[in-house]
Tab-separated table of N, CA and C in Angstrom:
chain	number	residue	atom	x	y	z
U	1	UNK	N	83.310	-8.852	73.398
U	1	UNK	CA	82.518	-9.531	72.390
U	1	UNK	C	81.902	-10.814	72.951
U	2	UNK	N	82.684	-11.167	73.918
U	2	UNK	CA	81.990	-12.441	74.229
U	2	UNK	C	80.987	-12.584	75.028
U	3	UNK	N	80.575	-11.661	75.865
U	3	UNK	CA	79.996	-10.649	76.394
U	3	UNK	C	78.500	-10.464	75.824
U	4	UNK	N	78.502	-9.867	74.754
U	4	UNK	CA	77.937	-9.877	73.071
U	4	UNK	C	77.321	-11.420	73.172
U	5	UNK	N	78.060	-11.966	72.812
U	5	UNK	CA	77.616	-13.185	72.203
U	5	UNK	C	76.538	-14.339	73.279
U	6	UNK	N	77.371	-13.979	74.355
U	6	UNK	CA	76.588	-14.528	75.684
U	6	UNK	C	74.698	-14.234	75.797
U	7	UNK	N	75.478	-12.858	75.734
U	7	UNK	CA	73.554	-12.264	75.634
U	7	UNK	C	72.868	-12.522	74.475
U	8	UNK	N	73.364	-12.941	73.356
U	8	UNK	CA	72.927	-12.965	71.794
U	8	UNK	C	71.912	-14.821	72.296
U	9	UNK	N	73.064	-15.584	72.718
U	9	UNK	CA	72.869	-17.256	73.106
U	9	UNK	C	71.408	-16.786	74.079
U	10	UNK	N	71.769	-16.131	74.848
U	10	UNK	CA	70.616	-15.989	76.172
U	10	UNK	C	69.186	-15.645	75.444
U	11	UNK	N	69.399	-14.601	74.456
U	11	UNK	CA	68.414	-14.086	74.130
U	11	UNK	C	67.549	-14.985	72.878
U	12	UNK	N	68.110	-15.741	72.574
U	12	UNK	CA	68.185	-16.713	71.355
U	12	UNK	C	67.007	-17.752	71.940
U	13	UNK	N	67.396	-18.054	73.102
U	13	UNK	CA	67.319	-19.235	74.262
U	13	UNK	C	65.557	-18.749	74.588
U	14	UNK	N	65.687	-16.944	74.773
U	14	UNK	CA	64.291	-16.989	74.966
U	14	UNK	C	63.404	-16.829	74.676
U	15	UNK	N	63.858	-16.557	72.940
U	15	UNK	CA	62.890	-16.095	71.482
U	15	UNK	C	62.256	-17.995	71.475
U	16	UNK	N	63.349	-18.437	71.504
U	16	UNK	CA	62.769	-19.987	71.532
U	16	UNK	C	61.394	-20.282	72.250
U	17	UNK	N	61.718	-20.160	73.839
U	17	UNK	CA	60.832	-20.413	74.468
U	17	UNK	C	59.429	-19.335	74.115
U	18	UNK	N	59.981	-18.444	74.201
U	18	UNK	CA	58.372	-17.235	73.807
U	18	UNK	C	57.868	-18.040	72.585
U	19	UNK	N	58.423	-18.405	71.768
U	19	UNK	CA	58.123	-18.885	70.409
U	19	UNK	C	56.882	-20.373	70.682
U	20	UNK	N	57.838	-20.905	71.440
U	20	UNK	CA	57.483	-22.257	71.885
U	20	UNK	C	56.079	-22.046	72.901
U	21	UNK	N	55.952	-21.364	73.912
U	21	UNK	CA	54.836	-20.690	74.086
U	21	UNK	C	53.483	-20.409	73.636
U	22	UNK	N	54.395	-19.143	72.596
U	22	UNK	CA	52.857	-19.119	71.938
U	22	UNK	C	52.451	-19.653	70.688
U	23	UNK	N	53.702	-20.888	70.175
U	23	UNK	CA	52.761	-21.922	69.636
U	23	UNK	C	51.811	-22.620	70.217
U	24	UNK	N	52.208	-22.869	71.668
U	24	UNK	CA	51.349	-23.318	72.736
U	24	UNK	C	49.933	-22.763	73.057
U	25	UNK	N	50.257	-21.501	73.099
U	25	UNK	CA	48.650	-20.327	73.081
U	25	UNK	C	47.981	-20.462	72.122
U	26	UNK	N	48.516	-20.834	70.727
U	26	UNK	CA	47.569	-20.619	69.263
U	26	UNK	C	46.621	-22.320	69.561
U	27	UNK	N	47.519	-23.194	69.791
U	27	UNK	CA	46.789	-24.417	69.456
U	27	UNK	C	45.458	-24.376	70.829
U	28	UNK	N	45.576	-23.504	71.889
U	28	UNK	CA	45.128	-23.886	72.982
U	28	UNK	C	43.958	-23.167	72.675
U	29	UNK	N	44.050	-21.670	71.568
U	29	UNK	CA	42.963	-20.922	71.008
U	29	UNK	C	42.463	-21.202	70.859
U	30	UNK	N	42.882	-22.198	69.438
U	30	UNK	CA	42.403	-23.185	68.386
U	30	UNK	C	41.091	-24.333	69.060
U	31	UNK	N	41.752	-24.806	70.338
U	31	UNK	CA	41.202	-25.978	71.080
U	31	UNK	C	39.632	-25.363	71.482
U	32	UNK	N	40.139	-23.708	72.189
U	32	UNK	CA	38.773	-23.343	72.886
U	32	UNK	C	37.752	-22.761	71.499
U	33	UNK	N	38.383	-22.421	70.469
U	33	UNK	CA	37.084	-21.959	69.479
U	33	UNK	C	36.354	-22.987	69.072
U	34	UNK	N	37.186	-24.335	69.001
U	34	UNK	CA	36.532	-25.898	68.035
U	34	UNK	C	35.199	-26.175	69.347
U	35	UNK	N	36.118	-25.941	70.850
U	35	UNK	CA	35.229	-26.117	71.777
U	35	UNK	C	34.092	-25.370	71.558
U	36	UNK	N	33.864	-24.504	71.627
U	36	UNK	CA	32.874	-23.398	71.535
U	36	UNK	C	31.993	-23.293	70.526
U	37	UNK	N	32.569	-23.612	69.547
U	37	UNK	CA	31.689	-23.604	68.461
U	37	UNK	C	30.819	-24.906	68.122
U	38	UNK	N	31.161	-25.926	69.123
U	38	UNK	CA	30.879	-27.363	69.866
U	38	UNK	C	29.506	-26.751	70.299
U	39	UNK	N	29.877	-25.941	71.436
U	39	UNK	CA	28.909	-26.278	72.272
U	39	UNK	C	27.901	-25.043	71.982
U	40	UNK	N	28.067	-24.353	70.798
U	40	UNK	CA	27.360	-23.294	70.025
U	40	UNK	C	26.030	-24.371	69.373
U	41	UNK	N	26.628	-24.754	68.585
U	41	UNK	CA	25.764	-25.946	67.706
U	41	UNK	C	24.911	-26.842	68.229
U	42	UNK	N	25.355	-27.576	70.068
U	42	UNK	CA	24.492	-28.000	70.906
U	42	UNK	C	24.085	-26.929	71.411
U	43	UNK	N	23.896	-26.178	72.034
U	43	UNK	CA	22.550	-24.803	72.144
U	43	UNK	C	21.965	-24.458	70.917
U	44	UNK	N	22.379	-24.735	69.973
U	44	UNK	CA	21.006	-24.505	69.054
U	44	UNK	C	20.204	-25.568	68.695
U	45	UNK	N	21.001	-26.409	68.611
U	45	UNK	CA	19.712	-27.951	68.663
U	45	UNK	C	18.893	-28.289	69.659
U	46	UNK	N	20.025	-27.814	70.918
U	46	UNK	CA	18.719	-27.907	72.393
U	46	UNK	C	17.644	-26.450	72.264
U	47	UNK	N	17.986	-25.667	71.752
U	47	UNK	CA	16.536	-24.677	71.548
U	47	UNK	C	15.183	-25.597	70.310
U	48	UNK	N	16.093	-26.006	69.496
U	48	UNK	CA	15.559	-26.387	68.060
U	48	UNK	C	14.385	-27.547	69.222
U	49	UNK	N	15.185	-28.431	69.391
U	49	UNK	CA	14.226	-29.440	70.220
U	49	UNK	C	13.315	-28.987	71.348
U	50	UNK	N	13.679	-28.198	72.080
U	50	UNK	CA	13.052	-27.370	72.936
U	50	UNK	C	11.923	-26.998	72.377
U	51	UNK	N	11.987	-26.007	71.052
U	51	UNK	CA	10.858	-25.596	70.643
U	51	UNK	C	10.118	-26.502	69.750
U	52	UNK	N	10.677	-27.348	69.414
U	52	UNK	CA	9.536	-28.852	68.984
U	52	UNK	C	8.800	-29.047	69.699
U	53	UNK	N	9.844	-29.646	71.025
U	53	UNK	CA	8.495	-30.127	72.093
U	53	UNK	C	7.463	-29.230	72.947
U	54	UNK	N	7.805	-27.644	72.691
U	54	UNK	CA	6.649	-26.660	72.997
U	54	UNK	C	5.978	-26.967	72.394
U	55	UNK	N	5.919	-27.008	70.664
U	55	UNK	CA	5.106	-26.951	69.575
U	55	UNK	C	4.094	-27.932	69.823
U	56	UNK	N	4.697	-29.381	70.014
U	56	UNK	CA	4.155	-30.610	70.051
U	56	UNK	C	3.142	-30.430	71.570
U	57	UNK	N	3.944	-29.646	72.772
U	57	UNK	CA	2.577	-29.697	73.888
U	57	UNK	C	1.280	-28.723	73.599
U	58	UNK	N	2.086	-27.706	72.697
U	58	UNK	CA	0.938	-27.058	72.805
U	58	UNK	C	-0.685	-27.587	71.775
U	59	UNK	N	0.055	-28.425	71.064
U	59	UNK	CA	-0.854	-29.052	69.803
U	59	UNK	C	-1.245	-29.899	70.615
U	60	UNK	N	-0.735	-30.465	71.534
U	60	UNK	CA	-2.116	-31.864	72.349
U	60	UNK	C	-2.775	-31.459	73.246
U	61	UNK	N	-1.786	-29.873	74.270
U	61	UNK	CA	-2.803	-29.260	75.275
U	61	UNK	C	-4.275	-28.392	74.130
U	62	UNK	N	-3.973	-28.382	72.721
U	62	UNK	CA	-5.301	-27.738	72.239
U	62	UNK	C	-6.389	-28.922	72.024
U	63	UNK	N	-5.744	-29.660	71.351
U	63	UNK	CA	-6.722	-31.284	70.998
U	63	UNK	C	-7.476	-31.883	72.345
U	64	UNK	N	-6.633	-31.319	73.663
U	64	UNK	CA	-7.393	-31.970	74.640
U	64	UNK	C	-8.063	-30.858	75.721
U	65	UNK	N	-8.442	-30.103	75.209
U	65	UNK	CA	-9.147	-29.096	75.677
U	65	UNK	C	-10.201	-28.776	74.386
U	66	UNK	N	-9.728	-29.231	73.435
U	66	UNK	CA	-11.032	-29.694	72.319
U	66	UNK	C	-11.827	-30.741	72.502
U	67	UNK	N	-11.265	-31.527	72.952
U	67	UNK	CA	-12.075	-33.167	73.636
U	67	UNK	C	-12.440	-32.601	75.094
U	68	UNK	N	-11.999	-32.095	75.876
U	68	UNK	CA	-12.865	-31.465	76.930
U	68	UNK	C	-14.395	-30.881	76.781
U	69	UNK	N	-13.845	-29.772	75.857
U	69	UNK	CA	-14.543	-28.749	75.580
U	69	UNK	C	-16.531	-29.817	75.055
U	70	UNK	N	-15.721	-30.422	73.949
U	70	UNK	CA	-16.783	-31.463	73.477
U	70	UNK	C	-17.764	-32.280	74.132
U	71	UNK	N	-16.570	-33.199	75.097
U	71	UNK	CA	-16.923	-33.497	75.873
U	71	UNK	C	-18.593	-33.181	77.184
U	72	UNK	N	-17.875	-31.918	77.278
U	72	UNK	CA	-18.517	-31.056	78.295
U	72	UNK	C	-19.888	-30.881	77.751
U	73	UNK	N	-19.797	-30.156	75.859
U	73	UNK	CA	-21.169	-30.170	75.842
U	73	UNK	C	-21.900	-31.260	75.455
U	74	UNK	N	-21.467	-32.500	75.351
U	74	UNK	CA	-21.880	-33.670	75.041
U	74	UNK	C	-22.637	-33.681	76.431
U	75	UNK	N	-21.690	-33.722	77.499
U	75	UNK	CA	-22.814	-34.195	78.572
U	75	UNK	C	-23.822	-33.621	79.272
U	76	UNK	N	-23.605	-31.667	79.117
U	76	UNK	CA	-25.040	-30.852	79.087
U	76	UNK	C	-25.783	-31.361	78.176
U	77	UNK	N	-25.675	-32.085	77.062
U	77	UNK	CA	-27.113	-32.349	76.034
U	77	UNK	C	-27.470	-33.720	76.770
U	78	UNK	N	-26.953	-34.826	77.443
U	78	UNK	CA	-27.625	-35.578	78.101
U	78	UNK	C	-28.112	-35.276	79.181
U	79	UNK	N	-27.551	-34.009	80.046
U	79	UNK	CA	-28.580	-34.219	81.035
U	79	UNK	C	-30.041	-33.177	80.824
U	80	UNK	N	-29.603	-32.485	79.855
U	80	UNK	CA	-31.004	-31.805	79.735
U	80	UNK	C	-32.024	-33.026	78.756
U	81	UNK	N	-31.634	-34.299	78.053
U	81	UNK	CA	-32.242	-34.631	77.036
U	81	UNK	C	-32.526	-35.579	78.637
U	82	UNK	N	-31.769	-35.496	79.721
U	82	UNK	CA	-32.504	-36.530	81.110
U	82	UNK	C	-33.568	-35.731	82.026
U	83	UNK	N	-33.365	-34.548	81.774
U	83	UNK	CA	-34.093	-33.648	82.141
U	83	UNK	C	-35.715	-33.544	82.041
U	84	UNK	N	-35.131	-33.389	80.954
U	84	UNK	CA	-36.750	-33.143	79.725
U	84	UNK	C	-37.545	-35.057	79.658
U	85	UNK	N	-36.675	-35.851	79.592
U	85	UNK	CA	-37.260	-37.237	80.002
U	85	UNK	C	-38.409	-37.389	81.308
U	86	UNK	N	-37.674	-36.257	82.124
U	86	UNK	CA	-38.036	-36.707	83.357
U	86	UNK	C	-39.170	-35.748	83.722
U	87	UNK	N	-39.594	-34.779	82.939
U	87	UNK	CA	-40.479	-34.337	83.329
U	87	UNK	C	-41.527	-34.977	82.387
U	88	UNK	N	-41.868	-35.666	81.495
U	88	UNK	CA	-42.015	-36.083	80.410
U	88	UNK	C	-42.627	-37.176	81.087
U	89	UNK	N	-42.186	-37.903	81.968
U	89	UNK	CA	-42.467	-38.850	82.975
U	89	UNK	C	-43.085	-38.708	83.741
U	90	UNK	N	-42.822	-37.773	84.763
U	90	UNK	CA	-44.022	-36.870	85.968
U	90	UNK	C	-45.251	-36.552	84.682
U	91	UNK	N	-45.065	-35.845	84.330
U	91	UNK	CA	-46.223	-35.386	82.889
U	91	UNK	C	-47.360	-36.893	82.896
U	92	UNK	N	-46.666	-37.339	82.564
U	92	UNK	CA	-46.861	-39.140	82.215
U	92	UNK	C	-47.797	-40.134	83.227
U	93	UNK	N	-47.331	-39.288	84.502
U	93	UNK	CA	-47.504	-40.158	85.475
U	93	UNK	C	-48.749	-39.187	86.349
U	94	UNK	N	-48.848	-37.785	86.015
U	94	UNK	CA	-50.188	-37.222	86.552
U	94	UNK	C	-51.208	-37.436	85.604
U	95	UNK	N	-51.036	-37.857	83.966
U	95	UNK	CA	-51.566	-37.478	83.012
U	95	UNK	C	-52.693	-39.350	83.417
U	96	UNK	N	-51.581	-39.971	83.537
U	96	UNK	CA	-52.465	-41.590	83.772
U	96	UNK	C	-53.461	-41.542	85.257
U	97	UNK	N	-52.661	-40.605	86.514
U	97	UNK	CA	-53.641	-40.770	88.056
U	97	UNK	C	-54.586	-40.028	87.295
U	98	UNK	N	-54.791	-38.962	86.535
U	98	UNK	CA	-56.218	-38.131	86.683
U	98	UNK	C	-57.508	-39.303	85.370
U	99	UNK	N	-56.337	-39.822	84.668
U	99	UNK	CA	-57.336	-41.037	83.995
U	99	UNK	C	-58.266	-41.867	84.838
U	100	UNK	N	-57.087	-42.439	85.679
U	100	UNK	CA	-57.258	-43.269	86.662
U	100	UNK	C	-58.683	-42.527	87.700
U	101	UNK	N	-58.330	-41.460	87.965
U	101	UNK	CA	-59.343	-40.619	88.797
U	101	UNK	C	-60.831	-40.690	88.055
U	102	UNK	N	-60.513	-40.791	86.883
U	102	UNK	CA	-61.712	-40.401	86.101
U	102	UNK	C	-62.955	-41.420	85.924
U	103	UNK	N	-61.918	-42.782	85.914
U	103	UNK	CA	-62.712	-43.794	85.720
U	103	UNK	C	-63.118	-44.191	86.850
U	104	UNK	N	-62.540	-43.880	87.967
U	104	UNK	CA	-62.972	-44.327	89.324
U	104	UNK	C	-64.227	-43.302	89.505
U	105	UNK	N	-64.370	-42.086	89.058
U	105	UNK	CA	-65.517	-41.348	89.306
U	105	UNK	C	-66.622	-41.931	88.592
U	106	UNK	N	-66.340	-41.949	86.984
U	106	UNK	CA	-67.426	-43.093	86.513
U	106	UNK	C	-68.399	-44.339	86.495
């Protein structure tokens, strides 16, 4: 019996520790899900912000390819409105020599 009882103490000894254990495993569970679900919540705010600041480049890369765009034909209408000046000028300037010619023939 004593025998018995020896192994009963032994076995007692290691329900404890298993016990003691995997109270140890639950809290350590516990630790990695709080973790995880941590760093769940920061990956979705870093997408959330992520896709703000897509949103936000893509709204100034359009505004400034609208001011390009504008731009651009703003300054084809000056050089054709420098264009058309300038022949306007030559025009101007044969239109006065053949005056000039005329009165000298006179």
């Amino acid at each position: 019996r004593s025998d018995l009882e020896d192994k009963m103490v032994v076995e007692s000894k290691r329900n404890r520790t298993l016990s003691s254990h995997n109270e140890g495993l639950k809290s350590t569970k516990m630790t990695l899900k709080e973790e995880k679900s941590k760093l769940e919540e920061e990956v979705r705010k870093l997408k959330e912000s992520n896709a703000e600041a897509v949103a936000t480049f893509e709204r100034e890369k359009a505004a400034l390819e609208k001011k390009l765009s504008e731009a651009g034909e703003a300054l084809e209408q000056q050089q054709r409105e420098a264009e058309d000046t300038e022949v306007k000028g030559r025009r101007q300037v044969i239109q006065l020599q053949q005056e000039k010619d005329s009165k000298v023939e006179a």
